[in-house]
Coordinates of C-alpha atoms and ligand atoms in Angstrom, one line a residue:
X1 CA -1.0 -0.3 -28.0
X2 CA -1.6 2.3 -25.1
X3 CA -1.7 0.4 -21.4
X4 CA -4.4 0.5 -18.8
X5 CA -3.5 0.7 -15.3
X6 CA -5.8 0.7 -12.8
X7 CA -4.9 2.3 -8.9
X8 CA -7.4 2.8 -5.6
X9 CA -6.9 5.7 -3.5
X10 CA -5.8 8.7 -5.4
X11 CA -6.5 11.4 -3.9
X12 CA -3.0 12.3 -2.6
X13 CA 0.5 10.9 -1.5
X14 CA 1.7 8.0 -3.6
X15 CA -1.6 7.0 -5.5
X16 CA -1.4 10.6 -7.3
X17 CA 1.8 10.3 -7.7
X18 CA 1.5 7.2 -9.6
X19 CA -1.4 8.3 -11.3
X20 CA 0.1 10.9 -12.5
X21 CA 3.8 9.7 -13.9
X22 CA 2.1 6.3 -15.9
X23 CA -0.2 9.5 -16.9
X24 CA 3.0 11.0 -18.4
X25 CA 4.3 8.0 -20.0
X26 CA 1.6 7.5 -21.8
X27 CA -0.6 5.1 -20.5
X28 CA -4.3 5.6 -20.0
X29 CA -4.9 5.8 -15.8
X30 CA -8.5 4.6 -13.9
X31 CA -7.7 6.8 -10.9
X32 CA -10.4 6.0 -8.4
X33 CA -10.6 7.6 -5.2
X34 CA -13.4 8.0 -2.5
X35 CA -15.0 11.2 -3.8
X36 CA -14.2 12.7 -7.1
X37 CA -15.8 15.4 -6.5
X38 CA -12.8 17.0 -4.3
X39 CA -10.8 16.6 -7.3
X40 CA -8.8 19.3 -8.7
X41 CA -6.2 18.1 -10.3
X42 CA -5.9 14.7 -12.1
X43 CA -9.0 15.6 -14.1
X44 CA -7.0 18.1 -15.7
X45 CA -4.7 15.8 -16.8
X46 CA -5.1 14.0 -20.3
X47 CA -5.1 10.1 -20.3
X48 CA -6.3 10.2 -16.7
X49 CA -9.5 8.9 -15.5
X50 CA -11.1 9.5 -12.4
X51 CA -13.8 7.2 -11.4
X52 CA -15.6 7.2 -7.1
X53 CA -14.2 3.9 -5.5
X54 CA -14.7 3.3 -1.8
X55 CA -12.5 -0.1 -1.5
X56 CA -15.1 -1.1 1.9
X57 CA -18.1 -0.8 -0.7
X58 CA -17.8 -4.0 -2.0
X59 CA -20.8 -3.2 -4.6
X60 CA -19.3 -0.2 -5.7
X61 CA -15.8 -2.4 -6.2
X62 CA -17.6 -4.9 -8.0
X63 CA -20.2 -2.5 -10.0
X64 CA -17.3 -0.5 -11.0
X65 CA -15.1 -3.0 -12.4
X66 CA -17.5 -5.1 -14.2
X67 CA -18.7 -2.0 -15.9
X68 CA -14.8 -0.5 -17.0
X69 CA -14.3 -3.8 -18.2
X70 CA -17.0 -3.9 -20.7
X71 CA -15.4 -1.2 -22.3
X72 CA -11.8 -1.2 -21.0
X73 CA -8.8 -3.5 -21.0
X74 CA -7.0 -3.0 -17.7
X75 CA -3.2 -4.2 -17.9
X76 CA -1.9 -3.7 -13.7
X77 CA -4.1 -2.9 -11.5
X78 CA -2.6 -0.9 -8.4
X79 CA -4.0 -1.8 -4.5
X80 CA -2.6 1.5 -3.0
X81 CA -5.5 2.5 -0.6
X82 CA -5.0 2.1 3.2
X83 CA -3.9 4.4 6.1
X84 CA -3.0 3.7 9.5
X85 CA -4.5 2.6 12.9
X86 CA -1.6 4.0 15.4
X87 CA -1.5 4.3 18.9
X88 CA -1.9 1.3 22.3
X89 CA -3.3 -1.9 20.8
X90 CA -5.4 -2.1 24.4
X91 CA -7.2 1.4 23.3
X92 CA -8.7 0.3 20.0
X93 CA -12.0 0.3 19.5
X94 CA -13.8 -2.6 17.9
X95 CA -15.0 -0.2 14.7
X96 CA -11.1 0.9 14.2
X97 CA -10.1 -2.2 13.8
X98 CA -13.0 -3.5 11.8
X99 CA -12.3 -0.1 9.7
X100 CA -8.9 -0.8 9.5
X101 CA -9.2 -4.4 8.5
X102 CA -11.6 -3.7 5.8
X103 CA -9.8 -0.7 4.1
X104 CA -5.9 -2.6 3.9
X105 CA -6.5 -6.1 3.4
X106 CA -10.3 -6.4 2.5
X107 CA -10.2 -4.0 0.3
X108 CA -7.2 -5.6 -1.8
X109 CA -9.0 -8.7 -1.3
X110 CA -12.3 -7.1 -3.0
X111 CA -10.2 -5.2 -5.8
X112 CA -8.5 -7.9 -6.8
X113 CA -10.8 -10.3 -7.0
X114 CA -12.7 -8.6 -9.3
X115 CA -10.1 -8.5 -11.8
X116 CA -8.7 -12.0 -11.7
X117 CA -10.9 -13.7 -14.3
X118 CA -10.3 -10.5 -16.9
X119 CA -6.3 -11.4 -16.4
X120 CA -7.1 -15.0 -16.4
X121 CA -9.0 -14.8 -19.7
X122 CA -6.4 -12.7 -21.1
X123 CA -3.6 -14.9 -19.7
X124 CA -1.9 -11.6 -18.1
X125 CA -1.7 -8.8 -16.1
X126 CA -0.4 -7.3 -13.3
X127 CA -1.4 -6.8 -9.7
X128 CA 0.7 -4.8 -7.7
X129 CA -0.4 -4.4 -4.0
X130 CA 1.4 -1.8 -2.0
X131 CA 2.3 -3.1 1.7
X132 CA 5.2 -1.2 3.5
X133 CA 8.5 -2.3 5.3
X134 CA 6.3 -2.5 7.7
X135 CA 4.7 -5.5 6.3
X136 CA 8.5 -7.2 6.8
X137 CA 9.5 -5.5 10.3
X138 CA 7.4 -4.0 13.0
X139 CA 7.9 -0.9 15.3
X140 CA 5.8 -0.2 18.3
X141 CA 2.7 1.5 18.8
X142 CA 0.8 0.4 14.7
X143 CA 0.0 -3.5 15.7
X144 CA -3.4 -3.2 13.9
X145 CA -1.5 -1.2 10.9
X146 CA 1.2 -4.1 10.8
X147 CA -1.5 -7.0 11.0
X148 CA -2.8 -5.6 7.7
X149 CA 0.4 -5.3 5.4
X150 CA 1.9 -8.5 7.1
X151 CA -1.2 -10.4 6.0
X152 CA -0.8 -8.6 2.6
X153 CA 2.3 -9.7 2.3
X154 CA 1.5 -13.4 3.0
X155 CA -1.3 -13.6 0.7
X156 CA 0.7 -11.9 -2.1
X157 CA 3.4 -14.9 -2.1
X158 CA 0.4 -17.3 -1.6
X159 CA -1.4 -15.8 -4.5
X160 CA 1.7 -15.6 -6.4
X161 CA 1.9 -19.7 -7.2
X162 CA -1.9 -19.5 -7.8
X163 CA -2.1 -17.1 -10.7
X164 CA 1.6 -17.1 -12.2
X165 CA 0.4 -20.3 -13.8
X166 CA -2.0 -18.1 -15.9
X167 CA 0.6 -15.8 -16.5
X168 CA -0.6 -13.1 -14.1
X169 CA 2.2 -11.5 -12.0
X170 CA 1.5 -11.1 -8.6
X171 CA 3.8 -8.5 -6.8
X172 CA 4.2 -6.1 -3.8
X173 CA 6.0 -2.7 -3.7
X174 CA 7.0 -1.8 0.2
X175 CA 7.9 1.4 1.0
X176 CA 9.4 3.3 4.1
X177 CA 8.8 6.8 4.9
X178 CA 6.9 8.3 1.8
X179 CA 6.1 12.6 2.1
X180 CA 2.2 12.2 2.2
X181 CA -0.8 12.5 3.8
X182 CA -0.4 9.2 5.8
X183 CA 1.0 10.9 8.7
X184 CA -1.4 14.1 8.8
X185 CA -5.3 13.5 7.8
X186 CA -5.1 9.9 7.2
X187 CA -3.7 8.8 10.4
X188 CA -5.9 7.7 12.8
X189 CA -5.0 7.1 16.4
X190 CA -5.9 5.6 19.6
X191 CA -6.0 6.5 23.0
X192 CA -5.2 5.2 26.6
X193 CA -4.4 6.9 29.8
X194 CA -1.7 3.8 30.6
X195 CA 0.3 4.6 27.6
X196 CA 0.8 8.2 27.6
X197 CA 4.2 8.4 28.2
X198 CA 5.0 6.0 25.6
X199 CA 2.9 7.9 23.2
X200 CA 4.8 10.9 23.8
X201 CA 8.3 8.7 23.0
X202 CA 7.2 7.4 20.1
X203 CA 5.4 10.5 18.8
X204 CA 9.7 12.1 19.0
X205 CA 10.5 9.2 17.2
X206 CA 8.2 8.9 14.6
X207 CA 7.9 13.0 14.1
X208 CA 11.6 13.8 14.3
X209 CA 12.7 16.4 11.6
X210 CA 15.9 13.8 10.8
X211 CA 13.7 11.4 10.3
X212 CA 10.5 12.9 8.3
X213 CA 13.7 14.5 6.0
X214 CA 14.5 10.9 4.7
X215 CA 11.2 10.1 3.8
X216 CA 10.8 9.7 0.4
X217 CA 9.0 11.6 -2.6
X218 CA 5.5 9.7 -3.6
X219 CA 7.5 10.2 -7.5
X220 CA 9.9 7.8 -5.9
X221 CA 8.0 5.5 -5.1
X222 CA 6.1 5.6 -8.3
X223 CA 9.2 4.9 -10.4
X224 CA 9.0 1.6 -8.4
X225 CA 5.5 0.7 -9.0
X226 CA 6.7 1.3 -12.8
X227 CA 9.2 -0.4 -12.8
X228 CA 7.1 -3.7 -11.3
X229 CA 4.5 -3.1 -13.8
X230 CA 6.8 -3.1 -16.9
X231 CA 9.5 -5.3 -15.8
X232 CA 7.9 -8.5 -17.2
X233 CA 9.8 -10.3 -14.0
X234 CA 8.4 -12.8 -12.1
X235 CA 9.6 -11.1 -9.2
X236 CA 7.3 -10.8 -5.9
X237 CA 8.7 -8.2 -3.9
X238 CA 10.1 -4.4 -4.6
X239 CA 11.4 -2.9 -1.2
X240 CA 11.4 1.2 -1.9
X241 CA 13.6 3.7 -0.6
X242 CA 16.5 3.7 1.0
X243 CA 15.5 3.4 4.5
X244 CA 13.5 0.5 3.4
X245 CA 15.8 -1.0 1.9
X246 CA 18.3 -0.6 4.5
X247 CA 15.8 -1.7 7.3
X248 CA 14.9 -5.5 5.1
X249 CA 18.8 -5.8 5.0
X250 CA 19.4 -5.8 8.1
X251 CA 16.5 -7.6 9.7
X252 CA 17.3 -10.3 7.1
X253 CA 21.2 -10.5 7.7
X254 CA 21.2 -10.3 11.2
X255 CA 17.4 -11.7 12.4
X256 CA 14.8 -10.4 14.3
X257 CA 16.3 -10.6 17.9
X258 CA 19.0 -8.1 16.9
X259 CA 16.6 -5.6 14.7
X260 CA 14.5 -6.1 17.8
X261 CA 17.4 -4.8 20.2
X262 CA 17.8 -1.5 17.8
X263 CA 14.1 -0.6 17.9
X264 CA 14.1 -1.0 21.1
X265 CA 16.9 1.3 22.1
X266 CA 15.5 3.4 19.2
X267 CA 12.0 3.8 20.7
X268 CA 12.9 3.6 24.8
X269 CA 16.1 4.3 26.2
Ligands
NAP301 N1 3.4 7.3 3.8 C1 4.1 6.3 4.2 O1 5.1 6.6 5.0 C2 3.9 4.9 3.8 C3 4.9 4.0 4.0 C4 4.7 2.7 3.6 C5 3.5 2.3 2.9 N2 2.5 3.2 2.7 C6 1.3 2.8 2.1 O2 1.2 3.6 0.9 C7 -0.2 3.6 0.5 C8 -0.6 5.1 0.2 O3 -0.5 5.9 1.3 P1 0.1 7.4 1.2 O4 1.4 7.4 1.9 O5 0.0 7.9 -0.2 O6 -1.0 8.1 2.2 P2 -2.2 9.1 1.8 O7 -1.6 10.4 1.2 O8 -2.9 9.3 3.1 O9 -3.0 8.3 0.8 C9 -3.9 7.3 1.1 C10 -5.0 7.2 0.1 O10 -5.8 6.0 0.4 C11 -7.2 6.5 0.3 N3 -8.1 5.7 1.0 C12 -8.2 5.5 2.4 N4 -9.3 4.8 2.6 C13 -9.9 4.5 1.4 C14 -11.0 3.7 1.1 N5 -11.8 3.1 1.9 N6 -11.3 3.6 -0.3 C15 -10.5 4.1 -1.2 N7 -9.4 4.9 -0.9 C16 -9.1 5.0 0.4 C17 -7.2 7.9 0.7 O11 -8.3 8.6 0.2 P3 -9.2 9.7 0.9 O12 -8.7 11.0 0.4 O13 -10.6 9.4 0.5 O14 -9.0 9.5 2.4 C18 -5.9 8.4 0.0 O15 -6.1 8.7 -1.3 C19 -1.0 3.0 1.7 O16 -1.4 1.7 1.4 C20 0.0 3.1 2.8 O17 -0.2 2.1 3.8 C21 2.7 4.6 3.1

């Protein structure tokens, strides 16, 4: 029988992509995204559905789900919305991080919520909530950004014991670098004069062709997310990418002091 999966912010980057490769594997795809109407090219594509899903909305989230699952099965649902809060902790305004608190972790919160009792009843399902290797390492200069997939992190494992007893999987997918629109449109920044200079350091860092080259290709990623959502594993996490992957080994073999040491030297001297 044809799969349902379910994903939140496809508009671009590594929702699309995902969207697109179940798409070509033959599953049926809920691609939701904030506006539809914008939408070019998943609506072209056969099996995929595009449906307006603003994760802070939590009537929409609600609203939309109940009503898909009067008429649809959903097999993994996908928390992949989110973008990033960057720049001096001291500069953020109350709204950004209200905004970004509500889009990354509130919004998984809302999402999935509103599917547990369909897996429950069904005794499975999937959710696979996107964080980042920046929800198991931290560089300077995205505290807010870190908070959120940290947290996501935490409440994936915690969840984890909860619903694998109902035979729901509960997993996360962290990537590194992924070529997408996180860094351009979706970024958001802050600002303060007393951190200009450091700014402008880790602006080299973070924008340096060497290191923008190794990002990975949203298809990438996507392979990932497939293979989470087919594995049948009870398996939490899925670090993606090499740089990812490289980053978690070493934090976890040599501890935080000494990963630490290497950002800073990275970032400052
Ligand atoms: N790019 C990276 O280097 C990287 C690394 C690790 C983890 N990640 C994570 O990967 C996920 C996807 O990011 P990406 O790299 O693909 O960036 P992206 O191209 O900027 O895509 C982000 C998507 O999230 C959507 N979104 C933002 N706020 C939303 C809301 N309130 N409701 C619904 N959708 C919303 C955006 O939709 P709109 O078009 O409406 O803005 C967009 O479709 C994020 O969770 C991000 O934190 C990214």
């Amino acid at each position: 029988m044809t799969k349902t999966i379910f994903i939140t912010g496809t508009s671009s980057g590594l929702g699309k992509g995902t969207a697109i490769l179940f798409a070509r594997r033959g599953w049926n795809v809920i691609a939701t995204m904030r506006d539809p109407s914008k939408e070019t090219e998943l609506n072209t594509i056969p099996g995929i559905q595009v449906l307006a899903l603003d994760v802070t909305d939590a009537a929409q989230v609600n609203e939309t789900i109940a009503s898909l699952l009067r008429t649809t099965p959903v097999d993994v649902v996908v928390n992949n919305a989110g973008y990033g809060l960057g720049g001096p902790f001291e500069g953020a305004t109350e709204e950004q991080l209200q905004r970004q608190i509500d889009t990354n972790l509130m919004g998984v919160f809302r999402v999935t919520q509103a599917f547990i009792a369909h897996f429950r009843n069904r005794k499975s399902g999937v959710f696979i909530t996107i964080t980042s290797i920046g929800g198991h390492v931290a560089f300077p200069i995205f505290a807010p950004y870190h908070a959120t997939k940290w947290a996501l992190e935490g409440w994936s494992e915690s969840l984890w014991y909860e619903l694998s007893r109902f035979g729901i999987q509960v997993k996360t997918v962290a990537p590194g670098g992924i070529r997408s629109d996180f860094g351009g449109r979706s970024l958001t920044l802050t600002s303060h004069p007393a951190y200009d200079e450091l700014m402008e350091g880790a602006e080299k860092v973070m924008r340096a062709p060497k290191r923008l080259a190794n990002y990975a290709s949203p298809e990438a990623i996507a392979e990932v997310i497939y293979t989470a959502a087919t594995d049948g594993k009870p398996q939490l996490r899925y670090i993606a990418g090499k740089g990812a992957k490289m980053m978690y080994r070493i934090r976890n073999l040599f501890g935080y002091r000494f990963f630490m040491k290497q950002v800073n030297k990275m970032f400052f001297s």
